mmCIF file of C-alpha atoms in Angstrom:
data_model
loop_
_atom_site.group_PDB
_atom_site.id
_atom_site.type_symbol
_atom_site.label_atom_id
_atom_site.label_comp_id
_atom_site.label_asym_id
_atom_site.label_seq_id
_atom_site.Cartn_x
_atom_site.Cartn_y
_atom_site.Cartn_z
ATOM 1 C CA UNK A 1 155.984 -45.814 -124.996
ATOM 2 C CA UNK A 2 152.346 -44.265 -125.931
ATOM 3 C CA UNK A 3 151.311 -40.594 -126.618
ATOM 4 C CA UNK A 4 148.627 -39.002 -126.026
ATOM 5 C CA UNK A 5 149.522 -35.680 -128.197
ATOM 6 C CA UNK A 6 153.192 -34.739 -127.299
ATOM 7 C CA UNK A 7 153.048 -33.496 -124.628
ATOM 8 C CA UNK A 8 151.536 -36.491 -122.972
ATOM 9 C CA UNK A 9 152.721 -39.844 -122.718
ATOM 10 C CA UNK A 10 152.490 -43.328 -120.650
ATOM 11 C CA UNK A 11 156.197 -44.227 -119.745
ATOM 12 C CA UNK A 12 156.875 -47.405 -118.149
ATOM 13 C CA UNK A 13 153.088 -48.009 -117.078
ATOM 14 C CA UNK A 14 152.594 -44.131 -115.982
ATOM 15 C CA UNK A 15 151.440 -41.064 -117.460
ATOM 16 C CA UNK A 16 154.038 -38.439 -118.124
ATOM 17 C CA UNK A 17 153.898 -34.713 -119.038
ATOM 18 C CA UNK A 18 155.901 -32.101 -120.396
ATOM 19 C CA UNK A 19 156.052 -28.234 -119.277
ATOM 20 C CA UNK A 20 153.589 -27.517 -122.172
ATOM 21 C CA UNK A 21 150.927 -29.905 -120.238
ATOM 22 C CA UNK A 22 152.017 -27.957 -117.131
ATOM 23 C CA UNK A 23 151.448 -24.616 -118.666
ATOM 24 C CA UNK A 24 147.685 -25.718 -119.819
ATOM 25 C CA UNK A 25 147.318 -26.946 -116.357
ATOM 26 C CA UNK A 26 148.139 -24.029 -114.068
ATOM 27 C CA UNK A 27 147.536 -21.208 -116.688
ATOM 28 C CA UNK A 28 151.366 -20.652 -116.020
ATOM 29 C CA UNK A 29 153.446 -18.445 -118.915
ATOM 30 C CA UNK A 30 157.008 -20.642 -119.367
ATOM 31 C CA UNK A 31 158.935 -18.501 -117.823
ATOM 32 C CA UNK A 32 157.169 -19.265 -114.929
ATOM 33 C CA UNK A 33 157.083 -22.642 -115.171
ATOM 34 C CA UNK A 34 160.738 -22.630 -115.929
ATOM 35 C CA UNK A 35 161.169 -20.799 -112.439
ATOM 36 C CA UNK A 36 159.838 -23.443 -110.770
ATOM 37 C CA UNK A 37 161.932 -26.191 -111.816
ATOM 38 C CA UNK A 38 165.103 -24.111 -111.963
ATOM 39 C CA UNK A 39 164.190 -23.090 -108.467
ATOM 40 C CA UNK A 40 162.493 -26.327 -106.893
ATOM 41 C CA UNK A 41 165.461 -26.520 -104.353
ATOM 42 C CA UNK A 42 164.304 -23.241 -102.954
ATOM 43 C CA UNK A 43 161.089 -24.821 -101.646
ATOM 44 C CA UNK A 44 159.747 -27.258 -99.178
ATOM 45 C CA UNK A 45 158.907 -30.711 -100.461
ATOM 46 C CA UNK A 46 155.776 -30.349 -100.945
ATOM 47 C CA UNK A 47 155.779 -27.036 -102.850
ATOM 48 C CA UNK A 48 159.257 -28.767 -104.806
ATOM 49 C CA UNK A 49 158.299 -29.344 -109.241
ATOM 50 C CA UNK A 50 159.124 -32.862 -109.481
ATOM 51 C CA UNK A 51 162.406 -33.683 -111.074
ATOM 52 C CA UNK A 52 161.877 -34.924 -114.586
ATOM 53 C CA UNK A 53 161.335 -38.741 -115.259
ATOM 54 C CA UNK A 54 162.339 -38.619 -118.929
ATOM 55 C CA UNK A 55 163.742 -37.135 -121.783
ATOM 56 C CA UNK A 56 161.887 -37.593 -125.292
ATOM 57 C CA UNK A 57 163.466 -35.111 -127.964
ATOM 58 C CA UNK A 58 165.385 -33.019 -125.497
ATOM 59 C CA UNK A 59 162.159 -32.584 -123.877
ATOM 60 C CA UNK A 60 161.999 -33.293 -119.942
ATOM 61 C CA UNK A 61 159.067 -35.015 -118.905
ATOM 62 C CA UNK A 62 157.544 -34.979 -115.346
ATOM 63 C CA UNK A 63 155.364 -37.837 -113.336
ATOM 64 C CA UNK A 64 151.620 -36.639 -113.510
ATOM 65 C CA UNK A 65 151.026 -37.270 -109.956
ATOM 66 C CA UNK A 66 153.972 -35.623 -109.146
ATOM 67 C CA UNK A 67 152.782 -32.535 -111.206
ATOM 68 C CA UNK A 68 149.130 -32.862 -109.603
ATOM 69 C CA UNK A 69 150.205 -32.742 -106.003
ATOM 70 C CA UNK A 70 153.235 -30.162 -106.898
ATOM 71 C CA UNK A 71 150.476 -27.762 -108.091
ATOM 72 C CA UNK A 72 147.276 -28.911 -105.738
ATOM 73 C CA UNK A 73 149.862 -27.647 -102.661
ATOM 74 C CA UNK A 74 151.206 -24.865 -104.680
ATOM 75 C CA UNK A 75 147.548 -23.642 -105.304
ATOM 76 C CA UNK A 76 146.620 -23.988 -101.463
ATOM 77 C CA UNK A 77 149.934 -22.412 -100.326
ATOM 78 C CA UNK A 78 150.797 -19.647 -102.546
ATOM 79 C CA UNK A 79 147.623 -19.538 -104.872
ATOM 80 C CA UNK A 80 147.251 -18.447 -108.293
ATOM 81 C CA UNK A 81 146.849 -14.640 -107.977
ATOM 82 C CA UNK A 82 150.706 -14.003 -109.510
ATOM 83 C CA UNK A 83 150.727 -16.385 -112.072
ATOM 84 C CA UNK A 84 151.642 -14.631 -115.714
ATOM 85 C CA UNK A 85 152.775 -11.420 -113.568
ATOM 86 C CA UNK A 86 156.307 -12.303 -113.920
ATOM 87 C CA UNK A 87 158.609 -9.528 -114.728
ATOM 88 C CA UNK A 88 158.121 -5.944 -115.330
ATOM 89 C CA UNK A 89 154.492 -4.712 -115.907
ATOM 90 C CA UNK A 90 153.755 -2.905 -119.458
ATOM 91 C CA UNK A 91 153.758 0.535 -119.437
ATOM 92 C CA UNK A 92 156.255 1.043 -116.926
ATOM 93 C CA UNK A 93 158.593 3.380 -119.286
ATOM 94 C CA UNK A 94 160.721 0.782 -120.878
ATOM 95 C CA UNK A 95 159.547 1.593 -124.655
ATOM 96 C CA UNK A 96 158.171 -1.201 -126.350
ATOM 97 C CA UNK A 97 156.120 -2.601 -123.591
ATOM 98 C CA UNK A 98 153.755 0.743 -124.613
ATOM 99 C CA UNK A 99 153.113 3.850 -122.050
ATOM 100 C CA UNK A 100 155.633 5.936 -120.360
ATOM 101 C CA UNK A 101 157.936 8.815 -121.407
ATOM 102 C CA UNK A 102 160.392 6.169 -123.387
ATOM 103 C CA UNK A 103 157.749 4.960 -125.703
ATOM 104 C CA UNK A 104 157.741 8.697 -127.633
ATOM 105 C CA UNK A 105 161.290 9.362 -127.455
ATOM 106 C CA UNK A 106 161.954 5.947 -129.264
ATOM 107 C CA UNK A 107 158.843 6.562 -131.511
ATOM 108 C CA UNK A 108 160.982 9.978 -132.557
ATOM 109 C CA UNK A 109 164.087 8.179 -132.980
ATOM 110 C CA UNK A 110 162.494 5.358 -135.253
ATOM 111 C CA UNK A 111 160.627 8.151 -137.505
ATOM 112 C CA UNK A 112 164.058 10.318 -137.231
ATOM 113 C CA UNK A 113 165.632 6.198 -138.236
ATOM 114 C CA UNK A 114 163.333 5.867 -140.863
ATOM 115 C CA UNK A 115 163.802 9.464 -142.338
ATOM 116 C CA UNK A 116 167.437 8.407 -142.537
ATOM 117 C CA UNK A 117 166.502 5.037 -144.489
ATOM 118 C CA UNK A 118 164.335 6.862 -147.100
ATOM 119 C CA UNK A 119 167.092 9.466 -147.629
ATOM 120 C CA UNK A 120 169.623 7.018 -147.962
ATOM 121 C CA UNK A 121 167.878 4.831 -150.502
ATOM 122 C CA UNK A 122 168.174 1.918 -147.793
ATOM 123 C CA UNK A 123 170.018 0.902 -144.591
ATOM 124 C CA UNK A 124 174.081 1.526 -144.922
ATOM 125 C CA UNK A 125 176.504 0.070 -142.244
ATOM 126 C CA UNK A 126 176.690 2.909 -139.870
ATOM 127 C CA UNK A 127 173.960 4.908 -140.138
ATOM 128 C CA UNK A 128 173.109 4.324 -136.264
ATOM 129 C CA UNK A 129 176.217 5.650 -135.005
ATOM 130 C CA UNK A 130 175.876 8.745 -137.294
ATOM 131 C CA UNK A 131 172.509 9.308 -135.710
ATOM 132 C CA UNK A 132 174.028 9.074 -132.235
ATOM 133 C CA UNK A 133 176.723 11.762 -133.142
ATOM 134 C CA UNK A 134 173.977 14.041 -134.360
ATOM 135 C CA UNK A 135 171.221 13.535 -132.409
ATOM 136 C CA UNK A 136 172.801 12.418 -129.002
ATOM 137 C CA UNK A 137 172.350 9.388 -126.846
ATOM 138 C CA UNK A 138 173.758 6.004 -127.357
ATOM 139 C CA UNK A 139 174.583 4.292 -129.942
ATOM 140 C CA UNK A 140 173.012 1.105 -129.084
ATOM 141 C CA UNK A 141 169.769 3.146 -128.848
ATOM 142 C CA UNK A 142 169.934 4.426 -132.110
ATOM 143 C CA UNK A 143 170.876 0.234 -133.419
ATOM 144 C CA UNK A 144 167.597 -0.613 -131.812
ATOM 145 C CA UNK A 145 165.844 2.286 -132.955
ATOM 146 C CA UNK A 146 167.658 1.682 -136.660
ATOM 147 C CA UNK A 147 166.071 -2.214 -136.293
ATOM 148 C CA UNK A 148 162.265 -1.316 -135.937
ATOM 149 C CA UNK A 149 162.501 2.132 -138.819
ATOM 150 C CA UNK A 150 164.595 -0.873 -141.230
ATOM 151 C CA UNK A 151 161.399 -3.280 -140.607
ATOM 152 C CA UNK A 152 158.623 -0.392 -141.416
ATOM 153 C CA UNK A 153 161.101 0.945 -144.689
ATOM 154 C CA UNK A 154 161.145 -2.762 -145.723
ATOM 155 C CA UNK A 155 157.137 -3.030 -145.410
ATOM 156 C CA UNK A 156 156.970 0.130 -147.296
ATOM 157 C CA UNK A 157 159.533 -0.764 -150.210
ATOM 158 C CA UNK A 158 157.777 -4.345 -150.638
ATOM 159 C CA UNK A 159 154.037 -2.668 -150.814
ATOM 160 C CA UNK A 160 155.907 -0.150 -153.446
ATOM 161 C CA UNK A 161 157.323 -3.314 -155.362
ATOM 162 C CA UNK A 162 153.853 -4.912 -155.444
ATOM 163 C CA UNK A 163 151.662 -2.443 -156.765
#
C-alpha cells in the first residue's frame, strides 16, 4: 500500500480516496458528503457515491474513478449551486447562528447567567433551574444559557488571575 498524504493512497494497483479528498474535490462540507453515501441508494447509478473499497484506520476509502464519474454526473445533473447550503440558513432566529429575535433574548439570559456567576462567586449545581423559576422559560434554556455566561466568567476569572 502507498500514500500520497492520507487521504490518498494506491490500493492494489489503484488510487484510492477518502471523504476528505472528496470534500477538496467538490467543495462539499461533510455533512454533505456524508449524505451522499448514507443516501447513495436513493439515486440512479450514475448519480450513486461509490461504495467504499477499503478501510485504513476506520477510514472508508473510495475508487478514484468511481469518485470522478460519481461527481462529473452529479455536477451535470444536479450541479453545484447547493453545495455547503445544507441545513438551516444563519440568521433564521435560532440564537447562536446570529440574527433574529432569539439571538437577544439568549444574549439577556447569558448576561442575566453571568450576573448570577459573579454573585455567586462561581457556577453552583442548580443555578439554571433557579433562573428558570425566576425568570421563566425552560430550564434547559437557562443550562444552555448557564454554559456560554460559565465560559465568559471563566475568561474573566483567568485574565483576573494573570494580571
Amino acid at each position: 500500500m502507498s500514500e500520497d498524504g492520507a487521504s490518498r493512497r494506491i490500493v492494489d494497483g489503484r488510487w484510492v480516496v477518502s471523504r476528505a479528498w472528496v470534500m477538496e474535490l467538490t467543495g462539499a462540507s461533510a455533512a454533505t458528503v456524508n449524505r451522499w453515501y448514507a443516501q447513495r441508494d436513493r439515486y440512479p447509478a450514475q448519480r450513486r457515491f461509490p461504495e467504499p473499497v477499503c478501510t485504513v484506520n476506520r477510514t472508508h476509502y473510495y475508487d478514484q474513478e468511481a469518485v470522478e464519474a460519481f461527481w462529473a454526473a452529479w455536477r451535470e445533473d444536479v450541479g453545484t449551486g447547493r453545495l455547503q447550503a445544507a441545513g438551516r440558513r444563519p440568521g433564521d432566529g435560532r440564537g447562536n447562528q446570529g440574527g433574529g429575535p432569539g439571538r437577544a433574548q439568549r444574549e439577556r439570559a447569558i448576561a442575566v447567567a453571568l450576573a448570577e456567576l459573579r454573585a455567586a462567586g462561581g457556577y453552583q449545581r442548580g443555578m439554571a433551574a433557579r433562573l428558570a423559576r425566576a425568570h421563566g422559560d425552560s430550564e434547559r434554556s437557562w443550562q444552555r444559557a448557564m454554559t456560554e455566561a460559565r465560559t465568559v466568567y471563566e475568561r474573566e476569572q483567568a485574565a483576573a488571575a494573570g494580571r
